[in-house]
XYZ file of C-alpha atoms in Angstrom:
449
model
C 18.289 -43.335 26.719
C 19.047 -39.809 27.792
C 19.819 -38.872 24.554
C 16.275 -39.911 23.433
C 14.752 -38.194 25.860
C 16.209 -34.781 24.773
C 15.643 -35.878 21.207
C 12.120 -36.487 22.288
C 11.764 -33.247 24.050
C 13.217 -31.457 21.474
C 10.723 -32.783 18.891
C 7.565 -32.097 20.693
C 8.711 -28.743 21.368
C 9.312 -27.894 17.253
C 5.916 -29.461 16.790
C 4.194 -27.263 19.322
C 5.458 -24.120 17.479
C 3.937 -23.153 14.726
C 6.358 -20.925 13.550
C 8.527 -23.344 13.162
C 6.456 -25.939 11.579
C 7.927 -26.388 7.821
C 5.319 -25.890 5.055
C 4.766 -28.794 2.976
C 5.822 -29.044 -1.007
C 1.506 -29.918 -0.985
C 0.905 -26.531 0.635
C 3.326 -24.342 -2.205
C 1.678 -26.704 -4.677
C -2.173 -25.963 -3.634
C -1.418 -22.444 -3.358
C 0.503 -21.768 -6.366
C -2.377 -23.387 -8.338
C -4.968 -21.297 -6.795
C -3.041 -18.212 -7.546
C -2.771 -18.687 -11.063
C -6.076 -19.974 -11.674
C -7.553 -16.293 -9.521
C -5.859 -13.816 -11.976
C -8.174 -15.568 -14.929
C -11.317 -15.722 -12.407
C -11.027 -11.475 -11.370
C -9.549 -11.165 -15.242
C -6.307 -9.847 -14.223
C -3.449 -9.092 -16.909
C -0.257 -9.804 -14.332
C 0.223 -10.687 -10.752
C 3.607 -11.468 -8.465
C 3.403 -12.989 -5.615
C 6.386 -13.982 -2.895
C 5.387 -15.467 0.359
C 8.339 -15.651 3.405
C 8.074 -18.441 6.079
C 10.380 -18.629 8.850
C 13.490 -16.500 7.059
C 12.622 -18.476 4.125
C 11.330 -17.316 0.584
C 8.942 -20.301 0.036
C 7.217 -19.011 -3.328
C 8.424 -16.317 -5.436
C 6.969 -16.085 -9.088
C 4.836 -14.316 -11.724
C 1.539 -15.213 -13.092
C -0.088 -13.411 -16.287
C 1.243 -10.837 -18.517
C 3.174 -7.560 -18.205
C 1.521 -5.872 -20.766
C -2.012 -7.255 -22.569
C -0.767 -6.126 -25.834
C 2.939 -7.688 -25.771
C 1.526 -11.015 -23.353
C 4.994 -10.863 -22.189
C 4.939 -12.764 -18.993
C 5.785 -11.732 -15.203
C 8.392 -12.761 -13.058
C 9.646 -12.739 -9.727
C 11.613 -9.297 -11.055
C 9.060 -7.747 -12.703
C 8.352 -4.173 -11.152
C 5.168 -2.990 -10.326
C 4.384 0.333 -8.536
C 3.351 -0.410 -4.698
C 1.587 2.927 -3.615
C 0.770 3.063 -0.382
C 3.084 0.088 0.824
C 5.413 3.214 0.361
C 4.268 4.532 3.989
C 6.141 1.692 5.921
C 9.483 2.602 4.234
C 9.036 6.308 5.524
C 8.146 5.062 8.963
C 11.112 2.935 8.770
C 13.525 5.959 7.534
C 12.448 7.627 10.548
C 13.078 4.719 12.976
C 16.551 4.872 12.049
C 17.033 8.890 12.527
C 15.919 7.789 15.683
C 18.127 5.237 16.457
C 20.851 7.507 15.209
C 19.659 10.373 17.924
C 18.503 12.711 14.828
C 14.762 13.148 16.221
C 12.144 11.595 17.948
C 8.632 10.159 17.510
C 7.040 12.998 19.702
C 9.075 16.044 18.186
C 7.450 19.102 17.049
C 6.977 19.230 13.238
C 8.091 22.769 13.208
C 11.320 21.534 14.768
C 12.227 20.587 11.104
C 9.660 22.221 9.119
C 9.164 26.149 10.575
C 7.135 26.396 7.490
C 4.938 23.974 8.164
C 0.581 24.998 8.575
C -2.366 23.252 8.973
C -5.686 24.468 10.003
C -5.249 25.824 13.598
C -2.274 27.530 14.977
C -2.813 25.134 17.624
C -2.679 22.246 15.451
C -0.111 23.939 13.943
C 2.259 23.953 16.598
C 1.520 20.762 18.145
C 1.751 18.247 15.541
C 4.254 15.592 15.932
C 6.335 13.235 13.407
C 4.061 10.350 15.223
C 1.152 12.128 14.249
C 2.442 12.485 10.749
C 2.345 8.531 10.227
C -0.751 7.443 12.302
C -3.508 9.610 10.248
C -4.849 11.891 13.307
C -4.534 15.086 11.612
C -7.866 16.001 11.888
C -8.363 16.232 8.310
C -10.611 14.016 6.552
C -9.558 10.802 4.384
C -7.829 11.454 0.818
C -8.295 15.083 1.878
C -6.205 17.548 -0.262
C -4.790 14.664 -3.111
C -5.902 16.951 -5.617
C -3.332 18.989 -4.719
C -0.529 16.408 -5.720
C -2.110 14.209 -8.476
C -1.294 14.809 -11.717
C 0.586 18.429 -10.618
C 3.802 19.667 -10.822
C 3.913 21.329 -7.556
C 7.095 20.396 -5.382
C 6.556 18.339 -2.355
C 6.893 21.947 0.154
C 4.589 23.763 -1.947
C 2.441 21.166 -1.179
C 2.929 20.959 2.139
C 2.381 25.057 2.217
C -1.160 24.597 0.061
C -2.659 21.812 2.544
C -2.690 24.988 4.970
C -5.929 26.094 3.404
C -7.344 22.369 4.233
C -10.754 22.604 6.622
C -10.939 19.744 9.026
C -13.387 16.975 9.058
C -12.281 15.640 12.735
C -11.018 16.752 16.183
C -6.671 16.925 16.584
C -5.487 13.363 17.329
C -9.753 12.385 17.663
C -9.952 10.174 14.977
C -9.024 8.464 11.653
C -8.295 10.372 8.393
C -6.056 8.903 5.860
C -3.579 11.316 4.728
C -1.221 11.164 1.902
C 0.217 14.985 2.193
C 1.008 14.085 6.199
C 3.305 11.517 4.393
C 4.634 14.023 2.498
C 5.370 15.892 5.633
C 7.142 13.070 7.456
C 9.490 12.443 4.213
C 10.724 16.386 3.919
C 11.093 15.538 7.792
C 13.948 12.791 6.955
C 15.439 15.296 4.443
C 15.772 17.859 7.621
C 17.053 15.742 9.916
C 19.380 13.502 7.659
C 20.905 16.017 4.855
C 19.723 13.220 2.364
C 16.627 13.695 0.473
C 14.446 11.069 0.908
C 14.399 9.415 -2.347
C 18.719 9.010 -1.456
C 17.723 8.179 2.141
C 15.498 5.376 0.740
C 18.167 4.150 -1.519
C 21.442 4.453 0.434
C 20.290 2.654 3.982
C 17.567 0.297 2.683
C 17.770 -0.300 -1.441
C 21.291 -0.872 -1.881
C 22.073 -2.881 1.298
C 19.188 -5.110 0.913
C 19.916 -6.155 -2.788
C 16.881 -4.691 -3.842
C 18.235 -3.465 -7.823
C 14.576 -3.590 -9.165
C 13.663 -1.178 -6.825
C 13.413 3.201 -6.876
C 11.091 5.610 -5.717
C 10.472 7.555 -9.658
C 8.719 6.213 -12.667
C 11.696 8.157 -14.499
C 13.980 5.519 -12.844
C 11.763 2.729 -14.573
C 14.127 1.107 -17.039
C 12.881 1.616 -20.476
C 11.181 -1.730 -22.635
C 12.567 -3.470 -19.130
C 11.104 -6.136 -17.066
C 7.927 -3.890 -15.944
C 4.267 -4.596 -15.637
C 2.092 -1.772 -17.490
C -1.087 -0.118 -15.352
C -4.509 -1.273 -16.904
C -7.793 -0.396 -17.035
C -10.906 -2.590 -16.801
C -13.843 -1.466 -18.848
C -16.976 -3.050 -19.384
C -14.646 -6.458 -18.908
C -12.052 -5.670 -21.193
C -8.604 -4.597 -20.079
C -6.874 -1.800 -21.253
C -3.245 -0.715 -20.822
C -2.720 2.912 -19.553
C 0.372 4.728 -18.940
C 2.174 5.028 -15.997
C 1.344 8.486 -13.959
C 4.316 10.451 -11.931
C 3.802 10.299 -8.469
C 7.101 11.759 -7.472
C 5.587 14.850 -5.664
C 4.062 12.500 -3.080
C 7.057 10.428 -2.876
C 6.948 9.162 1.126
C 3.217 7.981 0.812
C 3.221 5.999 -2.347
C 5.651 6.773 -4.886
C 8.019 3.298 -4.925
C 8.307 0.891 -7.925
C 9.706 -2.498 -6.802
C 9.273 -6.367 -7.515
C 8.384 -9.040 -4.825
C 11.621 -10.235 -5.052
C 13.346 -7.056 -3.893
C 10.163 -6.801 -1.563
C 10.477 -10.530 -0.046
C 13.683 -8.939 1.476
C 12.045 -6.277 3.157
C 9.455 -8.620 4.601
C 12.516 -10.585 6.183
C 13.598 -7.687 7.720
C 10.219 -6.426 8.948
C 9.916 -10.080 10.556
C 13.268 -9.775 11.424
C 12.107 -6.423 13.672
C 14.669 -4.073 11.917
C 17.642 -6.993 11.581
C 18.916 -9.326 8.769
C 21.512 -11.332 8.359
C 22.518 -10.342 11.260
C 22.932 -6.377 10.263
C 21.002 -4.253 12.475
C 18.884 -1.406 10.300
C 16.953 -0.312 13.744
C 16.144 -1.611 16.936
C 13.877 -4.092 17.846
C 11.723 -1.510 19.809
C 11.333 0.960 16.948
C 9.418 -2.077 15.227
C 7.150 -2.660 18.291
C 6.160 1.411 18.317
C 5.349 1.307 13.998
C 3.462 -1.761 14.839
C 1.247 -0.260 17.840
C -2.277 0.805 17.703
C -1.963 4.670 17.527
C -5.398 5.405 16.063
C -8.349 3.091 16.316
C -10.298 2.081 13.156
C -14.321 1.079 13.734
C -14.468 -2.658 12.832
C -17.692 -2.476 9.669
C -20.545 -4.387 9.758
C -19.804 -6.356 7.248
C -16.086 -6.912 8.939
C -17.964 -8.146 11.980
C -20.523 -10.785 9.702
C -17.605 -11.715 7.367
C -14.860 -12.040 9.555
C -15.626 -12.618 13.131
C -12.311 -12.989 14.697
C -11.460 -9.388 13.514
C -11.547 -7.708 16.924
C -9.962 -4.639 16.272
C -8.637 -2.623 13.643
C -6.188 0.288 13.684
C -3.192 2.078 12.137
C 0.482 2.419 13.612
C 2.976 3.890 12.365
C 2.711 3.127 8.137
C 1.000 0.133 8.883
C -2.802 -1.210 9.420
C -3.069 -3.590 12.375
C -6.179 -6.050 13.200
C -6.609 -9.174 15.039
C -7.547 -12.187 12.613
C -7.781 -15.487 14.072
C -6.064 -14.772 17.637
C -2.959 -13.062 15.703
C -2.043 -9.581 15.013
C -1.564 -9.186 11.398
C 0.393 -6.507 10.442
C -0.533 -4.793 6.116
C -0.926 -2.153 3.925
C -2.788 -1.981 1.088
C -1.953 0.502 -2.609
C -3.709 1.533 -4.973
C -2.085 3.196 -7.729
C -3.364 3.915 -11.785
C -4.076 0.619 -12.912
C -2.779 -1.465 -10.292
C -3.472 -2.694 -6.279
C -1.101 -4.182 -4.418
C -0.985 -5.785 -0.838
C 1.943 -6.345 2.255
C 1.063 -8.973 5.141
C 2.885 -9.799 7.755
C 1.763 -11.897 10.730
C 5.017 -11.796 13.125
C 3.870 -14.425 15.377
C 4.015 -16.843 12.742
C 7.215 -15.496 11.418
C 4.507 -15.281 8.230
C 4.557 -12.417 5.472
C 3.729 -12.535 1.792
C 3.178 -9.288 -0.767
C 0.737 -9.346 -4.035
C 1.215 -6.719 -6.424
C -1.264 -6.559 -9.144
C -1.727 -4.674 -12.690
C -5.362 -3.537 -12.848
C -7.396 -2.285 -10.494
C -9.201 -5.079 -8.370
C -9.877 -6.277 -5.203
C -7.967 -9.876 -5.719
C -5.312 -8.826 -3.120
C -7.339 -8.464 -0.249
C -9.348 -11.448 -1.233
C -6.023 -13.699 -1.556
C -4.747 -12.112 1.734
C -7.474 -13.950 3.229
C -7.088 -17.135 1.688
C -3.139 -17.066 2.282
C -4.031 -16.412 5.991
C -6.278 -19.078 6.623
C -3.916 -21.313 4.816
C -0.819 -20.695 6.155
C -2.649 -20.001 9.813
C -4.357 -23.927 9.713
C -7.768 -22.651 9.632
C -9.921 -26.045 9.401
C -11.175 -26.429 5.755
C -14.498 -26.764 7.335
C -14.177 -23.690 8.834
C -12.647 -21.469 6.183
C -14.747 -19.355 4.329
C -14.582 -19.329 0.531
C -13.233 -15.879 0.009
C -12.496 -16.200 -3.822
C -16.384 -16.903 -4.527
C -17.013 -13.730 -1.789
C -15.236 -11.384 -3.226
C -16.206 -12.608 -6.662
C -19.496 -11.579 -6.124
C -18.079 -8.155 -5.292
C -16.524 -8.158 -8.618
C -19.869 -9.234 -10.527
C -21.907 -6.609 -8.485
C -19.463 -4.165 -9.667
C -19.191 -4.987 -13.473
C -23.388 -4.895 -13.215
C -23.299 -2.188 -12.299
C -21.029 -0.482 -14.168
C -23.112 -1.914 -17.016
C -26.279 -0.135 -15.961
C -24.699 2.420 -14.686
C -23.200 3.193 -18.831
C -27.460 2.938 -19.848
C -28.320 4.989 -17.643
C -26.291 7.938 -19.089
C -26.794 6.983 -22.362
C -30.156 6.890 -21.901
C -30.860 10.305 -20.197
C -28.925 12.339 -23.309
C -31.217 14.878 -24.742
C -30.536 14.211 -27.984
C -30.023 17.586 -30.674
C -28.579 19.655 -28.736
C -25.426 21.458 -28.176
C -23.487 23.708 -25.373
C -24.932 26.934 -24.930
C -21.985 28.568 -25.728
C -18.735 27.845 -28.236
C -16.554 25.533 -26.701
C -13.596 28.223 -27.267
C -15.744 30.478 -24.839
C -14.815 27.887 -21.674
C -11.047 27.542 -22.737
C -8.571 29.123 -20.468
C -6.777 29.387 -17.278
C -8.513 29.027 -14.027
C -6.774 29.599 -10.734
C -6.943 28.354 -7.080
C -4.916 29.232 -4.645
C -5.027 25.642 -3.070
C -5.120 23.692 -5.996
C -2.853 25.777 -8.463
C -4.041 26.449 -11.999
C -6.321 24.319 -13.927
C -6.334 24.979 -17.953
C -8.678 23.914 -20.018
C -8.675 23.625 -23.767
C -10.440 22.979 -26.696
C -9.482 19.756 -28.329
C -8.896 19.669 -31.901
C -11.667 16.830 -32.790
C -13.775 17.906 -30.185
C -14.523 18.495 -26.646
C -12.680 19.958 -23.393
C -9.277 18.962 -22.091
C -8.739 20.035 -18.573
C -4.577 19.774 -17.185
């Protein structure tokens, strides 16, 4: 009888859990289904998709094609590159210089970097690594990417250019997202470690997590190997593009991986730094990347759409916002023909990843569905966030289509530059952005590099 009784206990108190509630075959069934059949609804070529529940990998697969020309399918392996998901690895390279008594959240930048210059001596001076990753520079959002995209300049002349920046906010007064301060934080790791961080990234996270389909180059992508190509969507039709170097902005965006290699790093993210039972930094270095540094307004059409959404911020690499009474942890990137999307939800020992290969908004739409899955949202109660953000899409593409008729329509027609195309050709120099040349093509028209 007393052995019942502790059986009994012992049941109701799995029950009560729900992180430890198992998820039904059903459930992987339901959801696998409506993944495949969202890729044809938002017309996209590829997706991968791996979802972890309570230590477990519970779906791990491909959907679509690699490449609309070559309709070879995707896999579990198939690489795609994640942008922005990037940030969370640099946050995490830093956590463990800090657990190794290499630096600190609250150091000085110039500690590392004497070179280092923003906008105000002031600024200048006090900057911290935690500033770095919580996007309170003061300068506005996306400010300064023109400096890095499609350029050859090095990661420290980049850093030296953003000097000639001009603010759009207060120091540390409010939200700016900024890819070159993620620049700054991985030359940081390279100070304090000896390692750049490209070898930091692959020595204490790549290699020991198993993660072989993942690098930090597009030179490291394995030629005619298991990789999804960027696309295009015009006027409906997808188009495959090539893949653009992002290796000068390395620690915001520039990682290639697969949601297999990535299903590992959401263990260890829900493992807070540990897995299987090797400790890659300590539990409290998760709880500081995970707090609220800078506030984010919550939209209006956040507050209409998604009521439970009480907050929204940005920690350390990571967004933050309250959906549904939990604290759900993401990042979203967006990178030349494809969008990709981390979630973790840590109280449900809950995290999935969606990595796409056009650009669309399907990842934030199936982060919602996932989450009111996996969270037990009533079906009464759950919103249909497919047919939402569907009409998104079909705004867009209207638009898009009126928006070619317009400009069609408003060419004067006979008539011609007012001087010889050769006459614009040449170099021409800024000293923030670097030099821009522009040539004459050989059937016609301006190319500007």
């Amino acid at each position: 009888m007393y052995k019942l009784r502790i059986f009994a206990a012992l049941w109701l108190l799995t029950i009560a859990i729900p992180g430890l509630a198992q998820v039904s075959k059903k459930t992987i069934e339901k959801v696998d289904r409506m993944l495949g059949q969202s890729i044809v609804q938002f017309n996209v070529p590829g997706m991968a998709v791996s979802i972890v529940k309570d230590g477990e990998v519970i779906l791990s697969r491909g959907y679509g094609v690699r490449d609309i020309n070559t309709q070879v399918p995707v896999d579990e392996n198939t690489s795609f590159a994640i942008a922005s998901n990037t940030k969370a690895f640099t946050s995490a390279a830093l956590a463990v210089l800090i657990d190794e008594g290499k630096l600190k959240w609250d150091d000085k930048v110039r500690k590392y970097l004497p070179y280092f210059s923003l906008y105000s001596p002031y600024v200048s001076e006090e900057m911290t690594v935690r500033d770095l990753l919580c996007h309170r520079s003061g300068l506005g959002t996306f400010s300064g990417d023109l400096i890095w995209y499609g350029t050859t300049h090095s990661r420290e002349e980049i850093i030296r250019r953003a000097a000639m920046l001009e603010p759009k906010h207060g120091f540390r007064e409010s939200f700016g997202y900024q890819n070159i301060m993620f620049i700054v934080a991985g030359e940081v790791v390279e100070a304090a470690s000896g390692m750049t961080w490209d070898d930091f990234l692959r020595t204490k996270f790549f290699a020991p997590l198993g993660m072989k389909n993942s690098n930090t180059s597009t030179r490291d992508l394995p030629a005619n190997g298991n990789v999804a190509m960027p696309h295009n969507e015009r006027m409906q039709k997808n188009q495959k593009i090539e893949y653009v170097n992002w290796d000068n902005v390395g620690p915001a965006g520039s990682i290639n991986s697969s949601v297999r290699d990535l299903s590992q790093w959401i263990k260890l993210q829900l493992g807070k730094g540990t897995l299987d039972s090797v400790k890659y930094w300590n539990e409290a270095r998760t709880y500081e990347m995970w707090e609220n540094h800078t506030p984010i307004p919550v939209s209006g059409w956040q507050r209409k759409n998604i009521p439970t959404r009480h907050f929204s911020g940005y920690g350390l690499g990571w967004e933050l916002m309250e959906y549904q009474g939990y604290k759900v942890v993401s990042h979203g990137g967006g990178y030349d023909g494809m969008i990709s999307k981390t979630v973790l939800v840590p109280e449900l020992n809950l995290g999935f990843v969606i990595l796409t290969n056009n650009i669309n908004s399907l990842p934030s739409c199936l982060a919602y569905e996932l989450l009111d899955e996996f969270i037990g949202v009533p079906v009464a109660e759950q919103k249909d966030w497919l047919a939402l953000f569907y009409d998104f899409r079909k705004a867009d593409l209207d638009e898009e289509a009126n928006r070619e008729k317009v400009l069609e329509e408003a060419k004067v027609k006979n008539t011609k530059p007012s001087a010889d195309l050769a006459a614009y050709a040449g170099t021409y120099r800024s000293d923030m952005y670097g030099d821009i040349e522009v040539s004459v093509r050989q059937e016609g028209g301006l190319d500007i590099r």
